[in-house]
PDB file of C-alpha atoms in Angstrom:
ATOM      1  CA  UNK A   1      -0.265   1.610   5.026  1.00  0.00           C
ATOM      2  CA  UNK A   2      -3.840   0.036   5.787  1.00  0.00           C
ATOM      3  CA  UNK A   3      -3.894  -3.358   7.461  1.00  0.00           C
ATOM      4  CA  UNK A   4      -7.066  -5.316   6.055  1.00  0.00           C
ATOM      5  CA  UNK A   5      -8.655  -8.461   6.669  1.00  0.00           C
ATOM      6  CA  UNK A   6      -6.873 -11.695   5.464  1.00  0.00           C
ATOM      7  CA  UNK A   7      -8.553 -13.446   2.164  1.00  0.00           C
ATOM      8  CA  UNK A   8     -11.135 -16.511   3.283  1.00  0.00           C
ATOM      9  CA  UNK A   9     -10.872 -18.598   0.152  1.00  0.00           C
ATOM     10  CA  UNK A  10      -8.636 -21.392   0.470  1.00  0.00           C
ATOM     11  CA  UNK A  11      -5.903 -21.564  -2.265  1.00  0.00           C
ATOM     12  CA  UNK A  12      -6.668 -25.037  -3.473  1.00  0.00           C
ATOM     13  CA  UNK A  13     -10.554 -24.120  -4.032  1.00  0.00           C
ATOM     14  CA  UNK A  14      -9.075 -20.748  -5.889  1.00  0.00           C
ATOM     15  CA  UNK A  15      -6.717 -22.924  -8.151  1.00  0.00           C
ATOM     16  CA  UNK A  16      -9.370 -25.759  -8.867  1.00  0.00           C
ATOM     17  CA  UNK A  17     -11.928 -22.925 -10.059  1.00  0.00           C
ATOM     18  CA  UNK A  18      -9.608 -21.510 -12.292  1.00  0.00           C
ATOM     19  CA  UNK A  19      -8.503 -24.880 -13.967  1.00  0.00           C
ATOM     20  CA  UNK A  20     -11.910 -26.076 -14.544  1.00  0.00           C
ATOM     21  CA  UNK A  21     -13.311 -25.579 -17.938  1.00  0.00           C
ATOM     22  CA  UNK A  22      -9.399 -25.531 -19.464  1.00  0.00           C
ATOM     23  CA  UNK A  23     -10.193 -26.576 -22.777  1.00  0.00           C
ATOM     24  CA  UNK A  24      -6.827 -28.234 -23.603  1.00  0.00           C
ATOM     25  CA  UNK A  25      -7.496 -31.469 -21.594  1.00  0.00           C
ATOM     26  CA  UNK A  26      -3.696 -31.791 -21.762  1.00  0.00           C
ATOM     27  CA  UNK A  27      -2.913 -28.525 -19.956  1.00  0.00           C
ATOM     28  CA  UNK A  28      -6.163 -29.199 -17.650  1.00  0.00           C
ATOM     29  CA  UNK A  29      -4.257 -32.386 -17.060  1.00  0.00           C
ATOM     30  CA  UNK A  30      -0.674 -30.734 -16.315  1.00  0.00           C
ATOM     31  CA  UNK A  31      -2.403 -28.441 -13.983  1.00  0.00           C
ATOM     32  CA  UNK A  32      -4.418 -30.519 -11.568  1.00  0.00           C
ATOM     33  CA  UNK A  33      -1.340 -32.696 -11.365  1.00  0.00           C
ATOM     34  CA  UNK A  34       0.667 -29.491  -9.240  1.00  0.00           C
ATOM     35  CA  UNK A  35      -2.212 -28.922  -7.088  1.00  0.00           C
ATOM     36  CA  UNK A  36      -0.171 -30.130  -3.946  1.00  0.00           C
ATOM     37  CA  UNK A  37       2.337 -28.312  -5.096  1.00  0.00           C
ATOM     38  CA  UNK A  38       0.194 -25.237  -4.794  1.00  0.00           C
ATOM     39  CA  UNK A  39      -1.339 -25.837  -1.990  1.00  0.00           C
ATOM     40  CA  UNK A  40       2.542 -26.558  -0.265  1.00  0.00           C
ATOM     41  CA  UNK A  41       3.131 -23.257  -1.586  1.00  0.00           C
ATOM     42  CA  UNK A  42       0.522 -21.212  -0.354  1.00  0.00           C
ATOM     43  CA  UNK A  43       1.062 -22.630   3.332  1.00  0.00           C
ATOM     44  CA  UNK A  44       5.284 -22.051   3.052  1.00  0.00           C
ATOM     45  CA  UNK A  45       3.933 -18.544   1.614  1.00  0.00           C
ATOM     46  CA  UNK A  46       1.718 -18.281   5.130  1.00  0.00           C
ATOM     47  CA  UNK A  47       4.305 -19.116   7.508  1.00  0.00           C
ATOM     48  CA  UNK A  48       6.917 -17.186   6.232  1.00  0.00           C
ATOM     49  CA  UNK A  49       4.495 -14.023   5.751  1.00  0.00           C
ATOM     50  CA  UNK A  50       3.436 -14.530   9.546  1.00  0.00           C
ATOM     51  CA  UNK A  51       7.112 -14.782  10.639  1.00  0.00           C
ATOM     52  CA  UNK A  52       8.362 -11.353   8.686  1.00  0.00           C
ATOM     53  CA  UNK A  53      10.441 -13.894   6.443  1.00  0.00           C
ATOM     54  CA  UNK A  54       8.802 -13.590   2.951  1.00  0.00           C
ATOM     55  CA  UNK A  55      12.587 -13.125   1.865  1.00  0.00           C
ATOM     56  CA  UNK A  56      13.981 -16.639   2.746  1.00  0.00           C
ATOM     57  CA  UNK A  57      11.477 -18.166   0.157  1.00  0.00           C
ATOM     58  CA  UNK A  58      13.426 -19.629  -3.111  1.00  0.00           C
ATOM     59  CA  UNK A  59      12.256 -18.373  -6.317  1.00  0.00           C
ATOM     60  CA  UNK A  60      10.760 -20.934  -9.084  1.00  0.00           C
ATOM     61  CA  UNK A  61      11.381 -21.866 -12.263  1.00  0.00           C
ATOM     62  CA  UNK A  62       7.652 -23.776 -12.690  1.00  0.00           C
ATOM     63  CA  UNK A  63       5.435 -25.424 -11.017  1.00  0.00           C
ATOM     64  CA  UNK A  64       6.963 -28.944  -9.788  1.00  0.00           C
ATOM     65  CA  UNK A  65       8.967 -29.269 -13.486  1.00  0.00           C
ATOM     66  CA  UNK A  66       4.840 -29.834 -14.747  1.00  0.00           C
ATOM     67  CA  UNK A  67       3.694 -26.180 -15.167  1.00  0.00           C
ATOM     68  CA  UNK A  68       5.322 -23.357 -16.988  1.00  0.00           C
ATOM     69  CA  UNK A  69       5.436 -19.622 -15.507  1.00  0.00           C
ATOM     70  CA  UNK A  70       3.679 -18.378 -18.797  1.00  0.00           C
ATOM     71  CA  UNK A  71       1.190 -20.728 -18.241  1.00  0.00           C
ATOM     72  CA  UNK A  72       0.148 -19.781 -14.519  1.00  0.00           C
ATOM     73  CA  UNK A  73       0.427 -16.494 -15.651  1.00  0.00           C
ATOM     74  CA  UNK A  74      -1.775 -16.989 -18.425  1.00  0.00           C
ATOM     75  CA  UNK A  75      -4.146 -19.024 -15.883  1.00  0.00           C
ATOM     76  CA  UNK A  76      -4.089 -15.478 -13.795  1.00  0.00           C
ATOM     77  CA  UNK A  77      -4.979 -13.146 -16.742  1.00  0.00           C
ATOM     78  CA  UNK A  78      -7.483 -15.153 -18.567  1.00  0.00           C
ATOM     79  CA  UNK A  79      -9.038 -17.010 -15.698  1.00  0.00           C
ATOM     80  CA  UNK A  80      -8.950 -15.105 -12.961  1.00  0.00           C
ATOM     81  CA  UNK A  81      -8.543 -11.566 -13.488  1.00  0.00           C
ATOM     82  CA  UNK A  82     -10.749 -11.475 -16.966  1.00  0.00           C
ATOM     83  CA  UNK A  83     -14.454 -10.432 -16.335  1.00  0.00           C
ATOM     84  CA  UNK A  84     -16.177 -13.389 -16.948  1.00  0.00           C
ATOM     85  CA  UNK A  85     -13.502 -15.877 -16.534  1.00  0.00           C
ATOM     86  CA  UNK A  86     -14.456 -18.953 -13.323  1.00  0.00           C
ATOM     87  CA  UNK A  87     -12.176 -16.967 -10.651  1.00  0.00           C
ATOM     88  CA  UNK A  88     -13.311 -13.599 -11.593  1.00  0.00           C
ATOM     89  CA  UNK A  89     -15.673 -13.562  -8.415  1.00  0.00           C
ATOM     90  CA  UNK A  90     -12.763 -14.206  -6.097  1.00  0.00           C
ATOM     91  CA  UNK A  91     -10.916 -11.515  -8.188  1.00  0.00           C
ATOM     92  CA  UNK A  92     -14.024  -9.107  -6.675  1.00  0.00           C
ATOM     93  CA  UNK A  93     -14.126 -10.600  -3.137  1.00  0.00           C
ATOM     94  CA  UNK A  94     -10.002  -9.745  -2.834  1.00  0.00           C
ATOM     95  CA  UNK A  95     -10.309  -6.319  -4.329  1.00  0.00           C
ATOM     96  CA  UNK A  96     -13.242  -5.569  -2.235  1.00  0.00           C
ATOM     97  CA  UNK A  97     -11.444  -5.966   1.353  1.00  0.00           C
ATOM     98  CA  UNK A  98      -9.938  -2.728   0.700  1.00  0.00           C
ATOM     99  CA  UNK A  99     -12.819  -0.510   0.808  1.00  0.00           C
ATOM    100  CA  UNK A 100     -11.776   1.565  -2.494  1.00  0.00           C
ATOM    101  CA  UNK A 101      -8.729   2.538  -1.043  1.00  0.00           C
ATOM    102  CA  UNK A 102      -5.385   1.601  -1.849  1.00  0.00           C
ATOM    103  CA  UNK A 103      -3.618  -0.207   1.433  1.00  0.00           C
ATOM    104  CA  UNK A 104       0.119   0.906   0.238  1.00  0.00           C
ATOM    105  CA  UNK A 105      -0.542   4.099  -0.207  1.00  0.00           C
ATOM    106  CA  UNK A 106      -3.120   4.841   2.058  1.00  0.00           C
ATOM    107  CA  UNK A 107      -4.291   7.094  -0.735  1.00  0.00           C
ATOM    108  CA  UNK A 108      -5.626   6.340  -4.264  1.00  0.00           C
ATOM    109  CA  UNK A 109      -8.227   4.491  -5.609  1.00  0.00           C
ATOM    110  CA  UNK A 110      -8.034   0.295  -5.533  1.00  0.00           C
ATOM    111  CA  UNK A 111      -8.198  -0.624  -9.524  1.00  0.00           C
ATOM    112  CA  UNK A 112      -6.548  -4.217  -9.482  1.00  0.00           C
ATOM    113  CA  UNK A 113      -4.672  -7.303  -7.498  1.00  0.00           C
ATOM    114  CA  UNK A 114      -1.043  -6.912  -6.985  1.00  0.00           C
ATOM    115  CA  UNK A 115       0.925  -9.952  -6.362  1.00  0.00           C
ATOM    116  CA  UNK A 116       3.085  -8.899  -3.429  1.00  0.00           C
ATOM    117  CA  UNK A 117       5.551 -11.573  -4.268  1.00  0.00           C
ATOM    118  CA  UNK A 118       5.636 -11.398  -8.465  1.00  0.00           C
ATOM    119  CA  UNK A 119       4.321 -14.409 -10.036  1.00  0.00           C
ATOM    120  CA  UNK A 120       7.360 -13.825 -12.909  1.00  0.00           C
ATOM    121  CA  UNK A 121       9.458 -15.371  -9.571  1.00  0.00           C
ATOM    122  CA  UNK A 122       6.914 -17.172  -8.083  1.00  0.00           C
ATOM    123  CA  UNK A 123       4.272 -18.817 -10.054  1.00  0.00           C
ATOM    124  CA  UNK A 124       2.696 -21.059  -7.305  1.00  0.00           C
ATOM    125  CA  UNK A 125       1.536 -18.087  -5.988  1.00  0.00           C
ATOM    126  CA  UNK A 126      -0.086 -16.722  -9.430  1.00  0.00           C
ATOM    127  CA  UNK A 127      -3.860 -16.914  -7.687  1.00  0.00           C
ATOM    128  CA  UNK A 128      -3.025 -17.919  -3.998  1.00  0.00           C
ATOM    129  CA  UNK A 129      -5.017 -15.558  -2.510  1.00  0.00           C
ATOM    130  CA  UNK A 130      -3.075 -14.269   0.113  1.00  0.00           C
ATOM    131  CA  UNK A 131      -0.736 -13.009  -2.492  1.00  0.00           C
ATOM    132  CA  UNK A 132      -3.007 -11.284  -4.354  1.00  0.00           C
ATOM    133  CA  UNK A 133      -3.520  -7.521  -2.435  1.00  0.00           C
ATOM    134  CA  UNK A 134      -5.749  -4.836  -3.581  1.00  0.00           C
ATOM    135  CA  UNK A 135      -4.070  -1.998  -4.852  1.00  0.00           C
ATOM    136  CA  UNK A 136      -4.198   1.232  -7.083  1.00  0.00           C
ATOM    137  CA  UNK A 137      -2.228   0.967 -10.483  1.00  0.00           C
ATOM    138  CA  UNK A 138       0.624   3.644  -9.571  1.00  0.00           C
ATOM    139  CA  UNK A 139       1.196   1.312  -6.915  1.00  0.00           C
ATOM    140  CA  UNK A 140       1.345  -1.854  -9.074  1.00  0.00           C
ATOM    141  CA  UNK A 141       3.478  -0.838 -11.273  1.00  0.00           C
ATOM    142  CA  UNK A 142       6.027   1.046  -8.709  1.00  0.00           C
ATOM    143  CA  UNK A 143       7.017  -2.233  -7.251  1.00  0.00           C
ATOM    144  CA  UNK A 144       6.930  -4.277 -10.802  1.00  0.00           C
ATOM    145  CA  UNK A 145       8.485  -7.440 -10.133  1.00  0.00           C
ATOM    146  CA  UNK A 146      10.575  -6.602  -7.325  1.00  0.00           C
ATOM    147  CA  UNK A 147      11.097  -9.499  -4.684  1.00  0.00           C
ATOM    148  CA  UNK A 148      12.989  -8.620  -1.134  1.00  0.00           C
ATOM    149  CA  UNK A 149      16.030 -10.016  -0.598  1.00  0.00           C
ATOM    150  CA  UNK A 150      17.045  -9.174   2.795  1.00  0.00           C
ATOM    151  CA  UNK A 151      14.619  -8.633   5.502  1.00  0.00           C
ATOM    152  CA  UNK A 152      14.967  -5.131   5.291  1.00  0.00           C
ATOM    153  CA  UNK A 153      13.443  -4.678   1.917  1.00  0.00           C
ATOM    154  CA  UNK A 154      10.061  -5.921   2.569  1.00  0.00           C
ATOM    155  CA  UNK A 155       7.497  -3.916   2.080  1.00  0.00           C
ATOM    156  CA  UNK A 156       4.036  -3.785   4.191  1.00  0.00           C
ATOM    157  CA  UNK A 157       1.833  -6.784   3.426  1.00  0.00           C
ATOM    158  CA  UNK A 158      -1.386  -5.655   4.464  1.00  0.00           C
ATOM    159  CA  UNK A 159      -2.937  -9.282   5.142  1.00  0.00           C
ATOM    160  CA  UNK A 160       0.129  -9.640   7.804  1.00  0.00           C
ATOM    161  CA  UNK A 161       1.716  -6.590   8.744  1.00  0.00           C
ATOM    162  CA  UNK A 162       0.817  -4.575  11.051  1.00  0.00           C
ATOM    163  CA  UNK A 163       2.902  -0.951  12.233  1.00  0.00           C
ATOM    164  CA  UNK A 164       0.498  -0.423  14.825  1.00  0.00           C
ATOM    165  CA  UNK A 165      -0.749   2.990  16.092  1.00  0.00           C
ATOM    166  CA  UNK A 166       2.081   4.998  17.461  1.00  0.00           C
ATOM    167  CA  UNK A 167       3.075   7.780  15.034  1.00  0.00           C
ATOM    168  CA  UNK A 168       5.774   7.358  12.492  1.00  0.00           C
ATOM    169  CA  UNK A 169       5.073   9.321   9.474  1.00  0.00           C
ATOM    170  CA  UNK A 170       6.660  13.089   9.837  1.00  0.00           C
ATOM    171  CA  UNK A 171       6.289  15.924   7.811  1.00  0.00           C
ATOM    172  CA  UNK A 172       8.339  19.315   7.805  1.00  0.00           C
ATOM    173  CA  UNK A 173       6.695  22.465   6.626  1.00  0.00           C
ATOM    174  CA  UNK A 174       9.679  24.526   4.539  1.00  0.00           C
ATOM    175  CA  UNK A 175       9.240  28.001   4.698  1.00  0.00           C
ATOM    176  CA  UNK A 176       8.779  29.703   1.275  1.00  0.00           C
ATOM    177  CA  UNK A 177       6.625  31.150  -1.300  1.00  0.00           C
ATOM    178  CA  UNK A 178       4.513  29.319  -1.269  1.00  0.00           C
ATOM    179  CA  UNK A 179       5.267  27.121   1.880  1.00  0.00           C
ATOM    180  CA  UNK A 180       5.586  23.034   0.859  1.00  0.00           C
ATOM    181  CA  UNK A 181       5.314  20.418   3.243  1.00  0.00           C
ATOM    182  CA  UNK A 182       8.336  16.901   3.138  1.00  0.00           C
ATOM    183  CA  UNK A 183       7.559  14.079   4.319  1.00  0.00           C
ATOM    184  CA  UNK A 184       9.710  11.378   5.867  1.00  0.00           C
ATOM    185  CA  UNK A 185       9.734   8.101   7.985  1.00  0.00           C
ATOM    186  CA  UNK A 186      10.624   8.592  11.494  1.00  0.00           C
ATOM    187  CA  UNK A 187      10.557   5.505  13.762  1.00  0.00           C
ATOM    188  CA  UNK A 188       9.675   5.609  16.993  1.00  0.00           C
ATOM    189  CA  UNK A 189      12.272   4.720  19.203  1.00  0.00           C
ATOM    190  CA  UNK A 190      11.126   1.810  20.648  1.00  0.00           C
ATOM    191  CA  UNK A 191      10.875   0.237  17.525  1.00  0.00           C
ATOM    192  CA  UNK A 192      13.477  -2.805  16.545  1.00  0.00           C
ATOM    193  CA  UNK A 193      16.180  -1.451  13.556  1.00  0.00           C
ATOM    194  CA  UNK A 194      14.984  -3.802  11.311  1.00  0.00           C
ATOM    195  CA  UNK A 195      11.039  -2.534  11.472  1.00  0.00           C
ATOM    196  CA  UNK A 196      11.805   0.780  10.914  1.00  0.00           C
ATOM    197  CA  UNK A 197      14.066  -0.034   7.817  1.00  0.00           C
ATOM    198  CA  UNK A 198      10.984  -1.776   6.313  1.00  0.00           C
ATOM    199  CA  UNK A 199       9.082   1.247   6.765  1.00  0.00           C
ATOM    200  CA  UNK A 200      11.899   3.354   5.280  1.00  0.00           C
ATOM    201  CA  UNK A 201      11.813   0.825   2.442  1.00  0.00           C
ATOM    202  CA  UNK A 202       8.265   0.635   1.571  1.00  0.00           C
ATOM    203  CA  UNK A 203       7.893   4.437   2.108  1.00  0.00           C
ATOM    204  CA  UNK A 204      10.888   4.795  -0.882  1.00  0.00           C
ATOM    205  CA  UNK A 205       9.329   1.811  -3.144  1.00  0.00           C
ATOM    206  CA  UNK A 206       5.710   3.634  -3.516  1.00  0.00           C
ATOM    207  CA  UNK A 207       7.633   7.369  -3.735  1.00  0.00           C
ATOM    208  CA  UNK A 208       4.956   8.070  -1.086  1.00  0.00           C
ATOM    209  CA  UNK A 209       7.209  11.327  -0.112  1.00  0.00           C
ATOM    210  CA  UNK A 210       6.381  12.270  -3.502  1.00  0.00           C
ATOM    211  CA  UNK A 211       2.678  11.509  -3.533  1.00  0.00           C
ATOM    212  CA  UNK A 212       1.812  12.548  -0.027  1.00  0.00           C
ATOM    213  CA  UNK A 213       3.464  16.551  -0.953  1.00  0.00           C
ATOM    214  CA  UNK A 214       1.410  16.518  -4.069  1.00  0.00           C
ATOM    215  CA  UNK A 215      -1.707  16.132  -1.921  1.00  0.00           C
ATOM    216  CA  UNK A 216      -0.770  18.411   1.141  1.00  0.00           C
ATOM    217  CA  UNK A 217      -0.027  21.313  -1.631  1.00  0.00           C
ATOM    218  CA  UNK A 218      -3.612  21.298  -2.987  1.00  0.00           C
ATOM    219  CA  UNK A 219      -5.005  21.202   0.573  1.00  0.00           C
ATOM    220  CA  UNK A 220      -2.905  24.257   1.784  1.00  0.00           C
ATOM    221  CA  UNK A 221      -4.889  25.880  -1.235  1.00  0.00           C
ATOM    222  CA  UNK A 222      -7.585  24.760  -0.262  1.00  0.00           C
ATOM    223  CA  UNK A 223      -7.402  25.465   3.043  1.00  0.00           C
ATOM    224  CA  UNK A 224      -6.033  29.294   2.658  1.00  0.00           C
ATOM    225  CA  UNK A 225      -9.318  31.382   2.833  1.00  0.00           C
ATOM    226  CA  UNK A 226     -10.636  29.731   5.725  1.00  0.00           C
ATOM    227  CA  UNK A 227      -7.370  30.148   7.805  1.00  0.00           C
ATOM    228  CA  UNK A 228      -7.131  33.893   6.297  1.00  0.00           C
ATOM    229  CA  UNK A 229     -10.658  34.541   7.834  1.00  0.00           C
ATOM    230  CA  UNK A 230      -9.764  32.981  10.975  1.00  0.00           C
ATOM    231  CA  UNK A 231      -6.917  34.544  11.522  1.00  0.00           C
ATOM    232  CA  UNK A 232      -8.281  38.129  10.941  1.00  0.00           C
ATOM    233  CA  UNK A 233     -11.061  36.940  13.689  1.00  0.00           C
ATOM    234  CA  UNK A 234      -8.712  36.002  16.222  1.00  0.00           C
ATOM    235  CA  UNK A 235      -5.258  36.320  14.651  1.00  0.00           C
ATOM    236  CA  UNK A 236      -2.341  33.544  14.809  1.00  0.00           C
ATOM    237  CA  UNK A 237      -3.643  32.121  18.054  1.00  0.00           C
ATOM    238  CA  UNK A 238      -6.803  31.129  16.938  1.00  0.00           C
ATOM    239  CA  UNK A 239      -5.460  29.781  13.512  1.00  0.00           C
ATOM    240  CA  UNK A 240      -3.382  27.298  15.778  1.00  0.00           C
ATOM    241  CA  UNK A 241      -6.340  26.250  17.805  1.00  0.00           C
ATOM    242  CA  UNK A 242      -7.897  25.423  14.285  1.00  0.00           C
ATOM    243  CA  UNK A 243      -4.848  23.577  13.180  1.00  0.00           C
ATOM    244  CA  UNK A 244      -4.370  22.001  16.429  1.00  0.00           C
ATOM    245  CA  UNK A 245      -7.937  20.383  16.229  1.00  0.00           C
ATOM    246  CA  UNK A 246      -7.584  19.112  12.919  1.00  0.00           C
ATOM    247  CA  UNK A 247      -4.733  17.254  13.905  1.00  0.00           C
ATOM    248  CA  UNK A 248      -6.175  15.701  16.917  1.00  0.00           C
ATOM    249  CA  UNK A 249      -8.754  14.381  14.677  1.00  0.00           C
ATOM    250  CA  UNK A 250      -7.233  12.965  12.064  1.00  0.00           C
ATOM    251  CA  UNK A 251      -4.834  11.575  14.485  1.00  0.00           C
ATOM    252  CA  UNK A 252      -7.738   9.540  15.959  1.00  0.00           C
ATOM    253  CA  UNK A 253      -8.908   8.166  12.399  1.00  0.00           C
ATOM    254  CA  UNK A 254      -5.611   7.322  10.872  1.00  0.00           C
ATOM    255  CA  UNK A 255      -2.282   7.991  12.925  1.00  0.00           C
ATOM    256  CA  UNK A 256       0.137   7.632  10.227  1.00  0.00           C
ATOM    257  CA  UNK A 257      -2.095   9.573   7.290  1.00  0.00           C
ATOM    258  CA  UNK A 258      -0.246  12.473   5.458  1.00  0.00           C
ATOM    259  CA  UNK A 259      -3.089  14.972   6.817  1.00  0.00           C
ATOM    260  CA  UNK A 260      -2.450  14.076  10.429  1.00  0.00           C
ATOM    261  CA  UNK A 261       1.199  14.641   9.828  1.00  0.00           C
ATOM    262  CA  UNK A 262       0.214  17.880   7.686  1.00  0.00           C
ATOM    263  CA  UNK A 263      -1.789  19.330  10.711  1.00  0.00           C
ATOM    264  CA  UNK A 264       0.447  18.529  13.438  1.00  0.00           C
ATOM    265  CA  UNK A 265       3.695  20.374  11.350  1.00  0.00           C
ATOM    266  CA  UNK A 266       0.930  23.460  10.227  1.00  0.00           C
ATOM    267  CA  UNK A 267      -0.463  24.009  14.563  1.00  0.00           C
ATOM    268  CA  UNK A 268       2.949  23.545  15.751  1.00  0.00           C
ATOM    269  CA  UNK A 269       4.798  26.318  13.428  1.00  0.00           C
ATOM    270  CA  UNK A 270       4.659  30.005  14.508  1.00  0.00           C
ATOM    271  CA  UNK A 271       5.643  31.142  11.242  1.00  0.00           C
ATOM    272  CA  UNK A 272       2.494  29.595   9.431  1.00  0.00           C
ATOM    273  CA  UNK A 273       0.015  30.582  11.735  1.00  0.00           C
ATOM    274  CA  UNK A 274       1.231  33.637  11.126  1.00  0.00           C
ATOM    275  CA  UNK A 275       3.026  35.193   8.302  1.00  0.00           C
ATOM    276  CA  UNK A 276       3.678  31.363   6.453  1.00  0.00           C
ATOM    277  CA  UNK A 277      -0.489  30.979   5.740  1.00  0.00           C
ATOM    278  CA  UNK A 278      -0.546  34.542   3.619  1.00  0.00           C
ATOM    279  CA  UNK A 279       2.624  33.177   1.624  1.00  0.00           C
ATOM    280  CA  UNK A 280      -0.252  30.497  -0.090  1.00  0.00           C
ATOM    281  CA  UNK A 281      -0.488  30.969  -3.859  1.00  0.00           C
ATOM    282  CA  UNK A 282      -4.246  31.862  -4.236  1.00  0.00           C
ATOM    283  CA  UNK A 283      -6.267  29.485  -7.187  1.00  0.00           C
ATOM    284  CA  UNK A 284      -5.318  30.842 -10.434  1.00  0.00           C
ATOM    285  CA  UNK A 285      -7.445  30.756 -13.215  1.00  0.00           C
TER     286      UNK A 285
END
């Protein structure tokens, strides 16, 4: 979970450049009439973001009894998201304060907006910027059109949220042939119930236990001959003291990242540095 830079674009500047040019002057009409309602939106969608409360907010029918949900949907796909369309530079700007990767995961590659609260719910928020998060696909279509309900089932919005530094993402090397890694949420201690249960939450939304053991199986691979050399150099102790710095670097990039938890399960285990390493599978062809 990557916290990034809130959107600059004001909602009502977003909304008016995606309504201009509507052909059907009725529609064009319809919408510029809910603009306050959109703009009253976006600013109840603010303060209830910055307050943890993104729950308490009512879901919609339309927009102000004017505007369907179809048709701020349809204002979305066609004139927003669509290459070409009027808001398909603010479409670029918002999927660019990621940096190519995805701030749910912390892992895959950003290739579209999510709307963190689902526009099927809420369609005042259909382009309100600070709705509107980069993310990769898998984790677009894991939430789907989930809303929270409780306070507890909100996941991380990465415009507001922030989980700070001190470590919370564990991960248990199991002892096999070959040896896998699980990972789980572990909240620190100091930590109020209700944060860590977000955590918990957004941890079992995106299956990131899943994803995350995927990734530290292909890097035992590909870290097996290197360890195997080591260790013939200097045996298990200077394996750990390999392991051991790998984790106190990653640690200093990214606290929470699957390969700092990786590193810090792999340095602290006798039985890898040891025997566990030689149990790798080698490549096959």
């Amino acid at each position: 979970m990557r916290k990034l830079s809130r959107p600059k674009e004001a909602p009502a500047t977003v909304f008016l450049e995606c309504v201009e040019g509507v052909a059907e002057l009725g529609l064009r009409e319809r919408f510029l009439r809910v603009r306050p309602d959109i703009e009253a939106a976006a600013k109840a969608f603010e303060a209830a973001a910055r307050a943890g409360a993104l729950y308490t907010l009512e879901e919609e029918e339309d927009v102000a009894g004017v505007v369907t949900k179809a048709e701020m949907s349809d204002l979305y796909d066609g004139r927003m998201a669509r290459r070409g369309s009027p808001g398909r530079a603010t479409y670029d700007r918002l999927m660019l304060l990621a940096r190519g990767i995805c701030p749910l995961c912390g892992q895959r590659t950003v290739s579209t907006l999510d709307h963190h609260l689902p526009r099927s719910k809420f369609p005042s928020l259909a382009v309100t910027p600070d709705n509107l998060v980069p993310a990769c696909l898998n984790c677009n279509q894991a939430k789907r059109d989930q809303r929270p309900r409780t306070a507890r089932e909100q996941t991380f919005h990465p415009y507001f949220d922030d989980f700070g530094q001190e470590p919370w993402l564990h991960a248990e090397l199991i002892e096999g042939t070959p040896p896998s890694v699980r990972f789980s949420v572990q909240p620190p201690e100091s930590w109020p119930e209700e944060r860590g249960a977000r955590v918990r939450h957004h941890f079992k939304t995106y299956q990131l236990g899943k994803l995350y053991a995927v990734h530290a199986g292909v890097e035992l691979v590909n870290l097996r001959h290197g360890l195997l050399w080591l260790q013939k150099k200097g045996g298990a102790k200077k394996v750990r003291a390999y392991l051991k710095d790998e984790a106190a670097s990653r640690a200093a990039a990214e606290p929470n990242s699957w390969q700092t938890a990786l590193y810090q399960a792999l340095s602290t285990s006798e039985w890898f540095c040891g025997e566990g390493l030689r149990r790798i599978r080698a490549p096959g062809p």
